[in-house]
PDB file of C-alpha atoms in Angstrom:
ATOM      1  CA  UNK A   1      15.952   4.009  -2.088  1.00  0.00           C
ATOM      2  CA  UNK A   2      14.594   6.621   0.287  1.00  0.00           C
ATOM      3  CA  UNK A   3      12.928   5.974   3.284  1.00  0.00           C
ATOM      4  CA  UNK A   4       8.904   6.160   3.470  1.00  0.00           C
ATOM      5  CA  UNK A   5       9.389   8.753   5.865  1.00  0.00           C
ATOM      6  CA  UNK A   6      11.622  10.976   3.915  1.00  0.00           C
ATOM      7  CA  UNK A   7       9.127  10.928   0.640  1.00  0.00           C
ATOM      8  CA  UNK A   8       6.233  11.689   2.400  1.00  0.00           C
ATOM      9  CA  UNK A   9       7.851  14.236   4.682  1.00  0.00           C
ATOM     10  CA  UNK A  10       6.487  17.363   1.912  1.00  0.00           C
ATOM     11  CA  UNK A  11       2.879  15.993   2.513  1.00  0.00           C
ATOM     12  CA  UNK A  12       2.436  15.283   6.221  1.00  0.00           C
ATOM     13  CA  UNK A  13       1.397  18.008   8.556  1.00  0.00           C
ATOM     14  CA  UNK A  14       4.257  19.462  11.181  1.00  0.00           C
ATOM     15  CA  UNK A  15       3.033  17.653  13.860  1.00  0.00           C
ATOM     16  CA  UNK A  16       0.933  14.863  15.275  1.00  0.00           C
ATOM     17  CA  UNK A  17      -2.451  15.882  16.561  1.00  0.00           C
ATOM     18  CA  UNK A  18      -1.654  15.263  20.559  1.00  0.00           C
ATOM     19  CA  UNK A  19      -3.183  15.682  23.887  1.00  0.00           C
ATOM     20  CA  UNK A  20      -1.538  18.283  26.166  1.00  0.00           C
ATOM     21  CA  UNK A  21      -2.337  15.669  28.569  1.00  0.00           C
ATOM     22  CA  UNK A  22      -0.877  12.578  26.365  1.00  0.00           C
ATOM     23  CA  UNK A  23       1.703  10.793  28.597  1.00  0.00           C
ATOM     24  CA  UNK A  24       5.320   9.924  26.949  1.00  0.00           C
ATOM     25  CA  UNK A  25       4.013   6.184  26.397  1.00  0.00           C
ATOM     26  CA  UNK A  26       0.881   7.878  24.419  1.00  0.00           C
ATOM     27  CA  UNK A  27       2.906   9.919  22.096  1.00  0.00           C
ATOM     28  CA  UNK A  28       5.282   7.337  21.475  1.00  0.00           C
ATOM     29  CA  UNK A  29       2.976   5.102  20.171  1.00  0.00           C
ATOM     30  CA  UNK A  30       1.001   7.661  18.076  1.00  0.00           C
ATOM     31  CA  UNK A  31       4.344   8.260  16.771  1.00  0.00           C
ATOM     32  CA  UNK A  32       4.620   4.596  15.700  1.00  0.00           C
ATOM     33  CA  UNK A  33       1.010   4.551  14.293  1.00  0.00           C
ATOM     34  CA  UNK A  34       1.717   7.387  12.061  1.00  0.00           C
ATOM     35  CA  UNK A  35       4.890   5.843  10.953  1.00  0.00           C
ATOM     36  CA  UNK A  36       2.527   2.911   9.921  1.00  0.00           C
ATOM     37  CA  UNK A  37       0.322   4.827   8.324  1.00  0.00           C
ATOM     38  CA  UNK A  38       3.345   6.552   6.001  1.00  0.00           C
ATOM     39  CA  UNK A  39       4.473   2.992   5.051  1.00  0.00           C
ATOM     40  CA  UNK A  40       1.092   2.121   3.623  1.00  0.00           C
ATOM     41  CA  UNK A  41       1.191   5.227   1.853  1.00  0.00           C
ATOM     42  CA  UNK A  42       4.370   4.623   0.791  1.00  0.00           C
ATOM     43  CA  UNK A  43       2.970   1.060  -0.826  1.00  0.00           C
ATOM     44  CA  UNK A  44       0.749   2.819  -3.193  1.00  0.00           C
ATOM     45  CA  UNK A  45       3.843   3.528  -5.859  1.00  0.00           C
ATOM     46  CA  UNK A  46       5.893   0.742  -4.307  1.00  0.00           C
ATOM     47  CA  UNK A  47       4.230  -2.249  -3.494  1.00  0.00           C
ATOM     48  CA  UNK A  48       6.059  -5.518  -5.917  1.00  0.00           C
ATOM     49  CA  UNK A  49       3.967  -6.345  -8.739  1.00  0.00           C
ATOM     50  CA  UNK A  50       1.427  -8.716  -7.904  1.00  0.00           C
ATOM     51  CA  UNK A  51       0.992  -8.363  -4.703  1.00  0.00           C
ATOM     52  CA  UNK A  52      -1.677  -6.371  -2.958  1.00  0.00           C
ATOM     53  CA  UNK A  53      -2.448  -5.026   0.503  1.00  0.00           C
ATOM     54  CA  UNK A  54      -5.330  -3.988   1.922  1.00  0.00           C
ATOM     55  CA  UNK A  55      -5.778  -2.520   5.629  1.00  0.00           C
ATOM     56  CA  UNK A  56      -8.372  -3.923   7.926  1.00  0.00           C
ATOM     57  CA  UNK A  57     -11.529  -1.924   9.265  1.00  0.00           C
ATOM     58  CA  UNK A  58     -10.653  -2.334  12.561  1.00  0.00           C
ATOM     59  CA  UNK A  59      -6.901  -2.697  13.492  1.00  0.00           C
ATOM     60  CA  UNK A  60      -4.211  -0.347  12.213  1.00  0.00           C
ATOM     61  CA  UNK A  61      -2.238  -3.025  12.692  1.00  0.00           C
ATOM     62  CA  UNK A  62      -3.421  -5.739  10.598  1.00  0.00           C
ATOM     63  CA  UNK A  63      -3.731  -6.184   6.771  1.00  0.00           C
ATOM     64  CA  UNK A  64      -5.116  -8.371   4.112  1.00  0.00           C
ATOM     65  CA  UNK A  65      -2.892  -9.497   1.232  1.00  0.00           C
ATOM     66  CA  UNK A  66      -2.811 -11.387  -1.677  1.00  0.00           C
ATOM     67  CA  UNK A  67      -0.303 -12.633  -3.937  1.00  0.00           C
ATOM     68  CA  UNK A  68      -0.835 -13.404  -7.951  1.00  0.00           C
ATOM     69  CA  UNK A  69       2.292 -15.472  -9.032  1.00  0.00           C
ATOM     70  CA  UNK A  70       2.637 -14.961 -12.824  1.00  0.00           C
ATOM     71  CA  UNK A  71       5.888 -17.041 -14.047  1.00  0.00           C
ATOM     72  CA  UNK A  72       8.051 -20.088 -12.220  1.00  0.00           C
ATOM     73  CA  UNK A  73       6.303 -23.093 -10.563  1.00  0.00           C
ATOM     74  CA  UNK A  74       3.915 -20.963  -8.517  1.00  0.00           C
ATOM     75  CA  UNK A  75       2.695 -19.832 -11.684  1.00  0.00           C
ATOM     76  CA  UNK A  76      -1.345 -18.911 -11.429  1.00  0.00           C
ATOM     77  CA  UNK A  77      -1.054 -19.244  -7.798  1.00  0.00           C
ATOM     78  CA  UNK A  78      -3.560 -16.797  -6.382  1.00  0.00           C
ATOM     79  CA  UNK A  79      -2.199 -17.219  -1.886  1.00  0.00           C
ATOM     80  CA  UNK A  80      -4.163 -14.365   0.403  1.00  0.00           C
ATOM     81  CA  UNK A  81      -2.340 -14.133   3.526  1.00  0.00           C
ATOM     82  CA  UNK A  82      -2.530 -12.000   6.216  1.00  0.00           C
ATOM     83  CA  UNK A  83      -0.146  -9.096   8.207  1.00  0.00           C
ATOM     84  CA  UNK A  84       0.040  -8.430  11.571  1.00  0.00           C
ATOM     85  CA  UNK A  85       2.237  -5.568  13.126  1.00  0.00           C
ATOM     86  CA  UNK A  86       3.416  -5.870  16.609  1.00  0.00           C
ATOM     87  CA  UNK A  87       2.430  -3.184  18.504  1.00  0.00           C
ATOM     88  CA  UNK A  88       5.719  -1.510  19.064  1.00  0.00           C
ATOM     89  CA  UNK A  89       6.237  -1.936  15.282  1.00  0.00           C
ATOM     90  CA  UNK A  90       9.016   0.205  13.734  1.00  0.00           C
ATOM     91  CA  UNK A  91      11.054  -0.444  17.425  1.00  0.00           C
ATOM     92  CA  UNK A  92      14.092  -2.957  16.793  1.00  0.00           C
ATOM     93  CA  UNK A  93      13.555  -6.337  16.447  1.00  0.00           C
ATOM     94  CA  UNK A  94       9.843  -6.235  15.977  1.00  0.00           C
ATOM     95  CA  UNK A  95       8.927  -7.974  12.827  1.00  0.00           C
ATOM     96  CA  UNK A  96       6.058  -7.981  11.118  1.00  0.00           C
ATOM     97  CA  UNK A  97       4.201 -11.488  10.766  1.00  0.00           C
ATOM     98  CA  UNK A  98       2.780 -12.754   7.518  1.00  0.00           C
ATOM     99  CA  UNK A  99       0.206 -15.478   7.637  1.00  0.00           C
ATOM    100  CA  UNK A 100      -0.880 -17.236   4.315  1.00  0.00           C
ATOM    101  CA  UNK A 101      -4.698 -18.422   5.100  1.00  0.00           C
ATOM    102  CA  UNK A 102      -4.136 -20.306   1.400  1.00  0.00           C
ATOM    103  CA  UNK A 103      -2.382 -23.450   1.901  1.00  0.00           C
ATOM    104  CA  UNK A 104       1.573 -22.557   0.711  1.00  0.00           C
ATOM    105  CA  UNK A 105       3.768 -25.563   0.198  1.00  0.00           C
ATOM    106  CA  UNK A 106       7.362 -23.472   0.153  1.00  0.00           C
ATOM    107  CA  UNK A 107      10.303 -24.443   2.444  1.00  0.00           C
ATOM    108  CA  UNK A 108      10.138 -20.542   3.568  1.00  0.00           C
ATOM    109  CA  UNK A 109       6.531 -21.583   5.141  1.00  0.00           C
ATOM    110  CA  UNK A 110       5.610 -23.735   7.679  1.00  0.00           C
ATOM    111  CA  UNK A 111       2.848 -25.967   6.476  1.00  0.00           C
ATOM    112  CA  UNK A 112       0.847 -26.278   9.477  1.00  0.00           C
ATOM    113  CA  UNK A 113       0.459 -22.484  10.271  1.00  0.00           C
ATOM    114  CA  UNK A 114       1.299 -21.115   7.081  1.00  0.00           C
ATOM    115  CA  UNK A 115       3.522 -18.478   9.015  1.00  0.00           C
ATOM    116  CA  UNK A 116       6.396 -16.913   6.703  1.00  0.00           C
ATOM    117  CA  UNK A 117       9.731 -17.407   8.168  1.00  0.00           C
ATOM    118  CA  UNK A 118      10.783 -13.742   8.343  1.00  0.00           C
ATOM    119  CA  UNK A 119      13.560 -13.963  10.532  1.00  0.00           C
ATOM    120  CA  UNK A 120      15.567 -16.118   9.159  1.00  0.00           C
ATOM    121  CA  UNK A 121      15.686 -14.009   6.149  1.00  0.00           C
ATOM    122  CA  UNK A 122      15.767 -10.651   8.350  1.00  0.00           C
ATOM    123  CA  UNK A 123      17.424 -11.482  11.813  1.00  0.00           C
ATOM    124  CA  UNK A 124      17.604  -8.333  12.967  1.00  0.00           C
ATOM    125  CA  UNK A 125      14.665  -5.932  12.020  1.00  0.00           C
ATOM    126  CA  UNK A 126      16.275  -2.251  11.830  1.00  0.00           C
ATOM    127  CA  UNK A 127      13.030   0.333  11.507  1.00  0.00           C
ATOM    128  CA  UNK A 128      15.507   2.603   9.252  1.00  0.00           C
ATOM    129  CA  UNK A 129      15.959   0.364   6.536  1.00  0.00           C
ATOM    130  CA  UNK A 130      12.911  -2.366   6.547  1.00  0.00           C
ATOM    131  CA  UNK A 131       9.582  -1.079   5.739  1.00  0.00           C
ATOM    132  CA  UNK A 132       6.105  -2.747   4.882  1.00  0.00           C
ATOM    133  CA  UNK A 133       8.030  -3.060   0.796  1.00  0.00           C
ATOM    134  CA  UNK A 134      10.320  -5.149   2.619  1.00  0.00           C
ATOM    135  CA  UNK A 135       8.615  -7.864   3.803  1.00  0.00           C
ATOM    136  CA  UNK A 136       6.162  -7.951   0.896  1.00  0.00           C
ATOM    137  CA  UNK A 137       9.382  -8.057  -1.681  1.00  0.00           C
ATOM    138  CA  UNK A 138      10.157 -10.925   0.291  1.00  0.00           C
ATOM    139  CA  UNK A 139       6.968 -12.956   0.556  1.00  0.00           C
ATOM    140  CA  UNK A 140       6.904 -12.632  -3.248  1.00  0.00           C
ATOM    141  CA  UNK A 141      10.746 -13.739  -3.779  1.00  0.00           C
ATOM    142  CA  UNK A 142       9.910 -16.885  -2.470  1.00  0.00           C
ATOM    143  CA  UNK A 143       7.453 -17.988  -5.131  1.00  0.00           C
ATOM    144  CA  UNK A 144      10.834 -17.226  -7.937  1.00  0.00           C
ATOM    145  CA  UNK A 145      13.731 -18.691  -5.677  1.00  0.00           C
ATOM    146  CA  UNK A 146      15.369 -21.275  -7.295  1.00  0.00           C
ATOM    147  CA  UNK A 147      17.168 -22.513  -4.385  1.00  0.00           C
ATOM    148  CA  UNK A 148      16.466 -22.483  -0.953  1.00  0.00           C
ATOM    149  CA  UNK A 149      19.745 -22.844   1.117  1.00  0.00           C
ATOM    150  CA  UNK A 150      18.381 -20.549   3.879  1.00  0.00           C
ATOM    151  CA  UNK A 151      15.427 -21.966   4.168  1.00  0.00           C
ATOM    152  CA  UNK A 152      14.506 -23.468   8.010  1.00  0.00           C
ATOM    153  CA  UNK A 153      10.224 -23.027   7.932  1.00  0.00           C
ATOM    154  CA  UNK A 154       9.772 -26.571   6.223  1.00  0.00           C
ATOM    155  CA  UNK A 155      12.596 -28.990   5.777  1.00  0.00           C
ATOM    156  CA  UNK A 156      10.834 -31.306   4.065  1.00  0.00           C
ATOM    157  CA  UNK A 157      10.261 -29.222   1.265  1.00  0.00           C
ATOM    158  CA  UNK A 158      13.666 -27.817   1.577  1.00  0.00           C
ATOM    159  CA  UNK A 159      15.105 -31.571   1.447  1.00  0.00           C
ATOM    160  CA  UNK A 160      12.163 -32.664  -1.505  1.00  0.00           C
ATOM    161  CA  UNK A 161      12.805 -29.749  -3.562  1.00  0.00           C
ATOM    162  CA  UNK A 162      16.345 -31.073  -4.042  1.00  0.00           C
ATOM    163  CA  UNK A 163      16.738 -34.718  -3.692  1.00  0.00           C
ATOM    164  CA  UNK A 164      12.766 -35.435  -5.284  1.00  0.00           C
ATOM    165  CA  UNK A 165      12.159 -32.104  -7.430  1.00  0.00           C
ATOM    166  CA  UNK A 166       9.618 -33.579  -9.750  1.00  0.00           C
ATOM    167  CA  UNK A 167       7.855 -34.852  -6.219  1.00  0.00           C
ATOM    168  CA  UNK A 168       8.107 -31.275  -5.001  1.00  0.00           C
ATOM    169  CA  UNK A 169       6.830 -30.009  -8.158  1.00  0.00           C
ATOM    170  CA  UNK A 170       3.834 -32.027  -7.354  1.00  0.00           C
ATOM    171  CA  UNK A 171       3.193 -30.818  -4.238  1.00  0.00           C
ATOM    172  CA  UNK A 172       3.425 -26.866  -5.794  1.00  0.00           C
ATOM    173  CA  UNK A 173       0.962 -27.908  -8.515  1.00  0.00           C
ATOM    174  CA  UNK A 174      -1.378 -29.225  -5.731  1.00  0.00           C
ATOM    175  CA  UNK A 175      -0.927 -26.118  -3.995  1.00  0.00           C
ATOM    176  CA  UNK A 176      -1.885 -23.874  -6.867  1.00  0.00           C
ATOM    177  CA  UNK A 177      -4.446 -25.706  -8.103  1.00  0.00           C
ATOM    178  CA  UNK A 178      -5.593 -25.421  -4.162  1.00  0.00           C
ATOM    179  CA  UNK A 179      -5.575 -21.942  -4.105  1.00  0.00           C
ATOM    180  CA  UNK A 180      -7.636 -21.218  -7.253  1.00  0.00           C
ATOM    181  CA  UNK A 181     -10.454 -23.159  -6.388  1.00  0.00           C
ATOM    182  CA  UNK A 182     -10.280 -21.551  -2.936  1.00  0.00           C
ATOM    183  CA  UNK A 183     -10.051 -17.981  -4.391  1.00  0.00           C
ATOM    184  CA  UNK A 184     -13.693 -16.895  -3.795  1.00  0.00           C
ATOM    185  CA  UNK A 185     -13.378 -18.147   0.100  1.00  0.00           C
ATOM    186  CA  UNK A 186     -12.816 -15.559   2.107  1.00  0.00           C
ATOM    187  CA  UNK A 187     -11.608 -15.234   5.438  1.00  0.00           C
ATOM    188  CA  UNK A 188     -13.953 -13.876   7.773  1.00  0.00           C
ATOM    189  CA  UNK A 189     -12.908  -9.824   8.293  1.00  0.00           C
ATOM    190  CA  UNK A 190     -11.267  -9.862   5.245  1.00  0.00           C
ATOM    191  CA  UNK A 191     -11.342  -6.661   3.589  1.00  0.00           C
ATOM    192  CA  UNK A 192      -9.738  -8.635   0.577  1.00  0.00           C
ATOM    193  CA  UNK A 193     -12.491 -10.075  -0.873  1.00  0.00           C
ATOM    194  CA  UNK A 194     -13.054 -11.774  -4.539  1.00  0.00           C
ATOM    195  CA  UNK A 195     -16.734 -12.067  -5.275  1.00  0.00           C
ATOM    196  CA  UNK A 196     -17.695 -14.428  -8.194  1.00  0.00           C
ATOM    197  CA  UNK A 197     -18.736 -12.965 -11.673  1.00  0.00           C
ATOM    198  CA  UNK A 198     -22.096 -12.897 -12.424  1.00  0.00           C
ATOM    199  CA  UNK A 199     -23.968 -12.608 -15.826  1.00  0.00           C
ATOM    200  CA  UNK A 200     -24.086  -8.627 -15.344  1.00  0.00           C
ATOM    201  CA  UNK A 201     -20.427  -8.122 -15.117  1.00  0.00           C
ATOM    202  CA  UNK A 202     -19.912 -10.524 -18.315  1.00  0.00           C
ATOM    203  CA  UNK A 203     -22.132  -8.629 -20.052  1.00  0.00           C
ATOM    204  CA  UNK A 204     -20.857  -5.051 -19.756  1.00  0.00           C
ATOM    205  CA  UNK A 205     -17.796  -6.019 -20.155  1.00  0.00           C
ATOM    206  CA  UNK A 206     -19.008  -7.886 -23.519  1.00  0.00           C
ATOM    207  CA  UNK A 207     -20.563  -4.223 -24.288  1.00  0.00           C
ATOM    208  CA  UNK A 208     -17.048  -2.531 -23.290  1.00  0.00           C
ATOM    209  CA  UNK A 209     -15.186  -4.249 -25.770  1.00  0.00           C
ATOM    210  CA  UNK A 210     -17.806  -4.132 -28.222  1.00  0.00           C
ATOM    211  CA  UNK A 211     -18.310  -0.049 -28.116  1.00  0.00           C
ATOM    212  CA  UNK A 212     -14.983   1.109 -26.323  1.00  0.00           C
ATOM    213  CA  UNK A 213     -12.005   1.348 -29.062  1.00  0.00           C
ATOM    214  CA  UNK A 214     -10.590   4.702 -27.028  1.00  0.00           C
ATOM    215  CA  UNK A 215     -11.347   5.168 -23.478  1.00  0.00           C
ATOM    216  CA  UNK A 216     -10.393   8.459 -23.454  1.00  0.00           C
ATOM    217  CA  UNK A 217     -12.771   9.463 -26.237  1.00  0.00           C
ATOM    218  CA  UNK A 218     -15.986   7.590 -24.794  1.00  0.00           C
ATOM    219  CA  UNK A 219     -18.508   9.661 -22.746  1.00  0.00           C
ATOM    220  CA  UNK A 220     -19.702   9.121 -19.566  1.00  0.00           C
ATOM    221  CA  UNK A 221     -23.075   9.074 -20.830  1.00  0.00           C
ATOM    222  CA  UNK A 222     -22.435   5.818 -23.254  1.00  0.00           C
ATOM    223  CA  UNK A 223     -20.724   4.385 -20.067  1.00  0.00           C
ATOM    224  CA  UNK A 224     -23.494   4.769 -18.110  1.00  0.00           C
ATOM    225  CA  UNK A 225     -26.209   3.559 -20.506  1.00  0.00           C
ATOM    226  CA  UNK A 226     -24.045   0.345 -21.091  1.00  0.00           C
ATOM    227  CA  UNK A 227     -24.665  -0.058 -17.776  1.00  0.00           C
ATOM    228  CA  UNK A 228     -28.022  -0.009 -17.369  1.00  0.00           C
ATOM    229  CA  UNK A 229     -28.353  -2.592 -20.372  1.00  0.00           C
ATOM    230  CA  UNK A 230     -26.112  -4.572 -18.482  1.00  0.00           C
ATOM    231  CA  UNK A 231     -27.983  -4.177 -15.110  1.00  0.00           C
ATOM    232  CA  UNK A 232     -31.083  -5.555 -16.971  1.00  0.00           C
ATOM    233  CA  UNK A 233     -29.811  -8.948 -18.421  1.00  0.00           C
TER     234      UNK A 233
END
């Protein structure tokens, strides 16, 4: 797989927009937040299935994610978490952080923080070969492992999930269940938001079906007066 860098390379401009007067430290660092910036980019046609990643308003170094789990004993798990980047990320050694803020019972995640144990899985952190894809491949491979040998955030998972598996299975279901009926709370900031459906929405959508056999052949017109009926329910 090529780098983020070296795909995006045609598209980005020749050079970084700089002060003459930028210091060494300064352009160093805008060099790292453009490098940033490519990753996300780079998410758009890579990102794993199921998992979404949304940048905050107000730090380029902080995201909001969230994970749909669709098959293994996760399954219907809905778990936002969010990313933080150091801010000499894409230096050695300086992992990202993933936070789940929906309770994750997984030996890869400690259960009172919710931090994701990305070091064990990644001790050293080499800029030319681990990217933003990186760590979200690997917050969703823990929701299919089906062992968990390297696992060191929670031991007693680790140590339930093989000695009391239907136990452990319990705890999972809990979890799910958990984070469905938590998935219209969100976290203050968030810029990954899930809003309840409301009459409206059901309603267009009842109208969509209803009118909408080809969606390339419907006009924007009909779109737009189904709409408006909607709108007025």
């Amino acid at each position: 797989m090529q780098s983020p860098t070296s795909r995006s390379s045609a598209s980005r401009p020749g050079r970084i927009p700089m002060s003459p007067a930028a210091t060494e430290e300064e352009r160093e660092q805008a060099l790292r937040d453009y490098k940033v910036t490519i990753e996300y980019k780079h998410l758009k046609s890579h990102a794993p299935g199921g998992v979404y990643l949304v940048p905050s308003l107000h730090d380029l170094r902080t995201f909001f994610g969230v994970i749909f789990v669709r098959r293994g004993p996760f399954t219907n798990g809905i778990f936002k978490f969010q990313l933080k980047l150091p801010p000499t990320y894409n230096d050695v050694n300086q992992h990202p952080k993933i936070i789940f803020t929906s309770a994750v019972y997984n030996p890869h995640v400690d259960e009172k923080t919710g931090e994701l144990d990305i070091k064990t899985a990644y001790p050293k952190w080499d800029p030319s070969k681990h990217y933003l894809v990186t760590v979200l491949t690997f917050t969703k491979k823990i929701f299919y492992a089906k062992d968990f040998n390297d696992a060191k955030a929670n031991p007693e998972a680790k140590n339930m999930s093989k000695t009391e598996p239907a136990a452990y299975r319990k705890k999972v279901d809990e979890c799910v269940g958990l984070s469905q009926k938590k998935a219209f709370a969100n976290l203050e900031g968030s810029t990954a938001k899930f809003t309840e459906e409301i009459l409206s929405h059901r309603v267009l959508r009842d109208l969509l079906k209803a009118n909408v056999r080809e969606p390339s052949q419907v006009s924007k017109q009909a779109v737009l007066s189904m709409i408006e009926k909607a709108s007025k329910v």
